Coordinates of N, CA, C and O in Angstrom, one line a residue:
X1 N 70.4 67.3 -11.9 CA 69.0 67.0 -12.2 C 69.0 65.7 -13.1 O 69.8 65.7 -14.0
X2 N 68.1 64.8 -12.8 CA 68.0 63.6 -13.6 C 67.2 63.8 -14.8 O 66.1 64.4 -14.8
X3 N 67.7 63.4 -15.9 CA 67.0 63.5 -17.2 C 66.0 62.4 -17.3 O 66.3 61.2 -17.1
X4 N 64.8 62.8 -17.7 CA 63.7 61.7 -17.8 C 63.3 61.6 -19.3 O 63.2 62.6 -20.0
X5 N 63.0 60.4 -19.7 CA 62.5 60.2 -21.0 C 61.2 60.8 -21.3 O 60.9 61.3 -22.4
X6 N 60.3 60.8 -20.3 CA 58.9 61.3 -20.5 C 59.0 62.8 -20.8 O 58.1 63.3 -21.5
X7 N 60.0 63.5 -20.4 CA 60.1 65.0 -20.7 C 60.8 65.3 -22.0 O 60.8 66.4 -22.5
X8 N 61.3 64.3 -22.7 CA 62.0 64.5 -23.9 C 61.1 64.5 -25.1 O 60.0 64.0 -25.1
X9 N 61.5 65.2 -26.2 CA 60.8 65.2 -27.5 C 61.7 64.5 -28.5 O 62.9 64.4 -28.3
X10 N 61.1 64.0 -29.5 CA 61.8 63.2 -30.5 C 62.5 64.2 -31.5 O 62.0 64.5 -32.5
X11 N 63.7 64.6 -31.1 CA 64.5 65.5 -32.0 C 65.2 64.8 -33.2 O 65.3 65.4 -34.2
X12 N 65.6 63.6 -33.1 CA 66.2 63.0 -34.2 C 65.3 62.9 -35.4 O 65.7 63.0 -36.6
X13 N 64.0 62.8 -35.2 CA 63.1 62.8 -36.3 C 63.1 64.1 -37.1 O 62.7 64.2 -38.2
X14 N 63.4 65.2 -36.4 CA 63.5 66.5 -37.0 C 64.9 66.7 -37.7 O 65.1 67.7 -38.4
X15 N 65.8 65.8 -37.4 CA 67.1 65.9 -38.1 C 68.1 66.7 -37.3 O 67.8 67.5 -36.4
X16 N 69.4 66.4 -37.6 CA 70.5 67.2 -37.0 C 71.0 66.7 -35.7 O 72.0 67.2 -35.2
X17 N 70.3 65.7 -35.1 CA 70.8 65.2 -33.8 C 71.0 63.7 -33.9 O 70.0 63.0 -34.3
X18 N 72.1 63.2 -33.5 CA 72.3 61.7 -33.6 C 71.5 61.0 -32.6 O 71.1 61.5 -31.6
X19 N 71.2 59.7 -32.9 CA 70.4 58.9 -32.0 C 71.3 58.6 -30.7 O 72.5 58.8 -30.7
X20 N 70.6 58.1 -29.7 CA 71.4 57.8 -28.5 C 72.4 56.7 -28.7 O 72.2 55.8 -29.5
X21 N 73.5 56.7 -28.0 CA 74.5 55.7 -28.1 C 73.9 54.5 -27.3 O 73.0 54.6 -26.5
X22 N 74.6 53.3 -27.5 CA 74.1 52.1 -26.8 C 74.3 52.3 -25.3 O 73.4 51.9 -24.5
X23 N 75.3 53.0 -24.8 CA 75.5 53.2 -23.4 C 74.4 54.1 -22.9 O 73.9 53.9 -21.8
X24 N 74.0 55.1 -23.6 CA 72.9 56.0 -23.2 C 71.6 55.3 -23.1 O 70.8 55.5 -22.2
X25 N 71.3 54.4 -24.1 CA 70.1 53.6 -24.1 C 70.0 52.7 -22.8 O 69.0 52.6 -22.2
X26 N 71.1 52.1 -22.5 CA 71.2 51.3 -21.3 C 70.9 52.1 -20.0 O 70.2 51.7 -19.1
X27 N 71.4 53.3 -20.0 CA 71.1 54.2 -18.8 C 69.7 54.6 -18.7 O 69.1 54.6 -17.7
X28 N 69.0 54.9 -19.9 CA 67.6 55.3 -19.9 C 66.7 54.1 -19.7 O 65.5 54.2 -19.3
X29 N 67.2 52.9 -19.9 CA 66.3 51.7 -19.8 C 65.7 51.5 -18.4 O 64.6 51.0 -18.3
X30 N 66.4 52.0 -17.4 CA 65.9 51.9 -16.0 C 64.5 52.7 -15.9 O 63.7 52.3 -15.0
X31 N 64.3 53.6 -16.8 CA 63.0 54.4 -16.8 C 61.9 53.6 -17.5 O 60.7 54.0 -17.5
X32 N 62.3 52.6 -18.3 CA 61.3 51.8 -19.1 C 61.7 50.3 -18.9 O 62.0 49.6 -19.8
X33 N 61.6 49.8 -17.6 CA 62.1 48.5 -17.4 C 61.3 47.3 -18.1 O 61.8 46.2 -18.2
X34 N 60.1 47.6 -18.5 CA 59.3 46.5 -19.2 C 59.5 46.5 -20.7 O 58.9 45.7 -21.4
X35 N 60.4 47.4 -21.2 CA 60.7 47.4 -22.6 C 62.0 46.7 -22.8 O 62.9 46.7 -22.0
X36 N 62.1 46.0 -24.0 CA 63.4 45.3 -24.3 C 64.2 46.1 -25.3 O 63.6 46.6 -26.3
X37 N 65.5 46.2 -25.1 CA 66.3 46.8 -26.1 C 66.5 45.8 -27.3 O 66.7 44.6 -27.1
X38 N 66.4 46.3 -28.5 CA 66.5 45.5 -29.7 C 67.5 46.2 -30.7 O 67.7 47.4 -30.5
X39 N 67.9 45.5 -31.6 CA 68.8 46.0 -32.7 C 70.0 46.8 -32.1 O 70.2 48.0 -32.4
X40 N 70.7 46.2 -31.2 CA 71.9 46.8 -30.5 C 71.6 48.1 -29.9 O 72.3 49.1 -29.9
X41 N 70.4 48.2 -29.3 CA 70.0 49.4 -28.5 C 69.4 50.5 -29.4 O 69.1 51.6 -28.9
X42 N 69.2 50.3 -30.7 CA 68.6 51.3 -31.6 C 67.1 51.3 -31.5 O 66.5 52.2 -32.1
X43 N 66.5 50.3 -31.0 CA 65.0 50.2 -31.0 C 64.6 49.5 -29.6 O 65.4 48.7 -29.1
X44 N 63.4 49.9 -29.2 CA 62.9 49.2 -28.0 C 61.5 48.6 -28.4 O 60.9 49.1 -29.3
X45 N 61.1 47.6 -27.6 CA 59.8 46.9 -27.9 C 59.2 46.4 -26.7 O 59.9 46.0 -25.7
X46 N 57.9 46.5 -26.6 CA 57.1 45.9 -25.5 C 55.8 45.4 -26.0 O 55.1 46.0 -26.9
X47 N 55.4 44.2 -25.5 CA 54.1 43.7 -25.7 C 53.2 43.9 -24.5 O 53.6 43.5 -23.4
X48 N 52.1 44.5 -24.7 CA 51.1 44.8 -23.7 C 50.0 43.7 -23.8 O 49.6 43.4 -24.9
X49 N 49.4 43.3 -22.7 CA 48.4 42.2 -22.7 C 47.1 42.9 -22.3 O 47.0 43.7 -21.4
X50 N 46.0 42.4 -22.9 CA 44.6 42.9 -22.6 C 43.7 41.7 -22.5 O 44.0 40.6 -22.9
X51 N 42.5 42.0 -22.0 CA 41.5 41.0 -21.8 C 40.8 40.5 -23.1 O 40.2 39.5 -23.1
X52 N 40.8 41.4 -24.1 CA 40.1 41.1 -25.3 C 40.6 42.0 -26.5 O 41.5 42.8 -26.3
X53 N 40.1 41.7 -27.7 CA 40.5 42.5 -28.8 C 40.1 44.0 -28.7 O 40.9 44.9 -29.1
X54 N 38.9 44.3 -28.2 CA 38.4 45.6 -28.1 C 39.4 46.5 -27.2 O 39.6 47.6 -27.6
X55 N 39.8 46.0 -26.1 CA 40.8 46.7 -25.3 C 42.1 47.0 -26.0 O 42.7 48.0 -25.9
X56 N 42.6 45.9 -26.7 CA 43.8 46.1 -27.4 C 43.7 47.2 -28.5 O 44.5 48.1 -28.7
X57 N 42.5 47.2 -29.2 CA 42.3 48.1 -30.2 C 42.2 49.6 -29.7 O 42.7 50.5 -30.2
X58 N 41.5 49.7 -28.5 CA 41.4 51.0 -27.9 C 42.8 51.5 -27.5 O 43.1 52.7 -27.7
X59 N 43.6 50.7 -27.0 CA 45.0 51.1 -26.6 C 45.8 51.5 -27.8 O 46.5 52.5 -27.8
X60 N 45.7 50.7 -28.9 CA 46.4 51.1 -30.1 C 45.9 52.4 -30.7 O 46.8 53.3 -31.1
X61 N 44.7 52.7 -30.6 CA 44.2 54.0 -31.0 C 44.8 55.1 -30.1 O 45.2 56.2 -30.6
X62 N 44.8 54.9 -28.8 CA 45.4 55.9 -27.9 C 46.9 56.1 -28.2 O 47.4 57.2 -28.2
X63 N 47.6 55.0 -28.5 CA 49.0 55.1 -28.9 C 49.2 55.9 -30.2 O 50.0 56.8 -30.3
X64 N 48.3 55.7 -31.1 CA 48.3 56.4 -32.3 C 48.1 57.9 -32.1 O 48.7 58.8 -32.7
X65 N 47.1 58.3 -31.2 CA 46.9 59.7 -30.9 C 48.2 60.3 -30.3 O 48.6 61.4 -30.6
X66 N 48.8 59.6 -29.3 CA 50.1 60.1 -28.7 C 51.1 60.2 -29.8 O 51.9 61.2 -29.8
X67 N 51.2 59.3 -30.7 CA 52.2 59.3 -31.8 C 52.0 60.6 -32.7 O 53.0 61.2 -33.0
X68 N 50.8 60.9 -33.0 CA 50.5 62.1 -33.8 C 50.9 63.3 -33.0 O 51.5 64.3 -33.6
X69 N 50.6 63.4 -31.7 CA 50.9 64.5 -30.9 C 52.4 64.7 -30.8 O 52.9 65.9 -30.9
X70 N 53.1 63.6 -30.6 CA 54.6 63.7 -30.5 C 55.3 63.8 -31.8 O 56.5 64.2 -31.8
X71 N 54.6 63.5 -32.9 CA 55.3 63.5 -34.2 C 56.3 62.4 -34.4 O 57.3 62.5 -35.1
X72 N 56.0 61.3 -33.7 CA 56.9 60.1 -33.7 C 56.0 58.9 -33.8 O 55.2 58.7 -32.9
X73 N 56.2 58.1 -34.8 CA 55.3 57.0 -35.1 C 55.9 55.6 -35.0 O 56.8 55.3 -35.8
X74 N 55.4 54.8 -34.0 CA 56.0 53.5 -33.8 C 55.4 52.5 -34.8 O 54.4 52.7 -35.4
X75 N 56.1 51.3 -34.8 CA 55.5 50.2 -35.5 C 54.6 49.5 -34.5 O 55.0 49.3 -33.3
X76 N 53.4 49.2 -34.9 CA 52.4 48.5 -34.0 C 51.9 47.3 -34.6 O 51.5 47.3 -35.8
X77 N 51.8 46.2 -33.9 CA 51.1 45.0 -34.3 C 50.2 44.7 -33.1 O 50.5 44.8 -32.0
X78 N 48.9 44.2 -33.4 CA 48.0 43.8 -32.4 C 47.0 42.8 -32.9 O 46.9 42.6 -34.0
X79 N 46.4 42.2 -31.9 CA 45.4 41.2 -32.2 C 44.6 41.0 -30.9 O 44.6 41.8 -30.0
X80 N 43.9 39.8 -30.8 CA 43.1 39.5 -29.7 C 44.0 39.4 -28.4 O 44.9 38.6 -28.3
X81 N 43.8 40.4 -27.5 CA 44.5 40.3 -26.2 C 45.9 40.9 -26.2 O 46.6 40.7 -25.1
X82 N 46.4 41.5 -27.2 CA 47.8 42.0 -27.2 C 48.0 43.1 -28.1 O 47.3 43.3 -29.1
X83 N 49.0 43.9 -27.8 CA 49.5 45.0 -28.7 C 51.0 45.1 -28.5 O 51.5 45.2 -27.4
X84 N 51.8 45.0 -29.6 CA 53.2 45.1 -29.5 C 53.6 46.4 -30.2 O 53.2 46.7 -31.3
X85 N 54.4 47.2 -29.4 CA 54.8 48.5 -29.8 C 56.3 48.5 -30.0 O 57.1 48.0 -29.1
X86 N 56.8 48.9 -31.1 CA 58.2 48.9 -31.4 C 58.6 50.3 -31.9 O 58.0 50.9 -32.8
X87 N 59.6 50.9 -31.2 CA 59.9 52.3 -31.5 C 61.3 52.6 -31.0 O 62.0 51.9 -30.4
X88 N 61.7 53.8 -31.3 CA 63.0 54.3 -31.0 C 63.0 55.2 -29.8 O 64.0 55.5 -29.1
X89 N 61.9 55.8 -29.4 CA 61.7 56.7 -28.2 C 60.2 56.6 -27.8 O 59.5 55.8 -28.3
X90 N 59.8 57.4 -26.8 CA 58.5 57.5 -26.3 C 58.0 56.4 -25.3 O 56.9 56.5 -24.9
X91 N 58.8 55.4 -25.0 CA 58.3 54.3 -24.2 C 57.7 54.8 -22.8 O 56.7 54.3 -22.4
X92 N 58.4 55.7 -22.1 CA 57.9 56.1 -20.8 C 56.5 56.8 -20.9 O 55.7 56.6 -20.0
X93 N 56.3 57.5 -22.0 CA 55.0 58.1 -22.2 C 53.9 57.1 -22.4 O 52.8 57.2 -21.9
X94 N 54.2 56.1 -23.2 CA 53.2 55.0 -23.5 C 53.0 54.2 -22.2 O 51.8 53.9 -21.9
X95 N 54.0 54.0 -21.4 CA 53.8 53.3 -20.1 C 52.9 54.1 -19.2 O 52.0 53.5 -18.6
X96 N 53.0 55.4 -19.1 CA 52.2 56.2 -18.3 C 50.7 56.1 -18.8 O 49.8 56.1 -18.0
X97 N 50.5 56.1 -20.1 CA 49.2 56.1 -20.7 C 48.6 54.7 -20.3 O 47.4 54.6 -19.9
X98 N 49.3 53.6 -20.4 CA 48.9 52.3 -20.1 C 48.5 52.2 -18.6 O 47.5 51.6 -18.3
X99 N 49.3 52.8 -17.8 CA 49.0 52.7 -16.3 C 47.7 53.5 -16.0 O 47.1 53.1 -15.0
X100 N 47.3 54.5 -16.7 CA 46.1 55.2 -16.5 C 44.9 54.4 -16.9 O 43.8 54.6 -16.4
X101 N 45.0 53.4 -17.8 CA 43.9 52.5 -18.2 C 43.7 51.5 -17.1 O 44.4 51.4 -16.1
X102 N 42.8 50.6 -17.3 CA 42.6 49.5 -16.4 C 43.8 48.6 -16.3 O 43.9 47.8 -15.3
X103 N 44.6 48.6 -17.4 CA 45.8 47.7 -17.4 C 45.4 46.3 -17.7 O 44.2 46.0 -17.8
X104 N 46.3 45.4 -17.8 CA 46.0 44.0 -18.1 C 45.5 43.3 -16.9 O 45.9 43.6 -15.7
X105 N 44.8 42.2 -17.1 CA 44.3 41.4 -16.0 C 45.4 40.7 -15.2 O 45.3 40.4 -14.0
X106 N 46.5 40.4 -15.9 CA 47.6 39.6 -15.3 C 48.8 40.5 -14.9 O 49.9 39.9 -14.6
X107 N 48.7 41.8 -14.9 CA 49.8 42.7 -14.5 C 50.9 42.8 -15.5 O 52.0 43.3 -15.1
X108 N 50.8 42.3 -16.7 CA 51.9 42.4 -17.7 C 51.9 43.8 -18.4 O 50.9 44.3 -18.6

């Protein structure tokens, strides 16, 4: 059975479980192809594009709600037409949430 990121919970935040190795992060990256590996595979990051500030703000609020539900809180920066999410897990869940919205006008 193939292990999916969307089905995982953030157990390192609860302690006692080591983070993924660089090799494991590369294997899981195929499930989050629009995210970039950063800090030698310890962090991932993606910038989402929107038509205006209000859409970016709405997306950031939705990501915040997901972060509270999952108990895992990313670093977020946003402004007019963009939101950048930086985190150690959860990327595939954020992608699915983004896909349910209207998405960006340019497909990014």
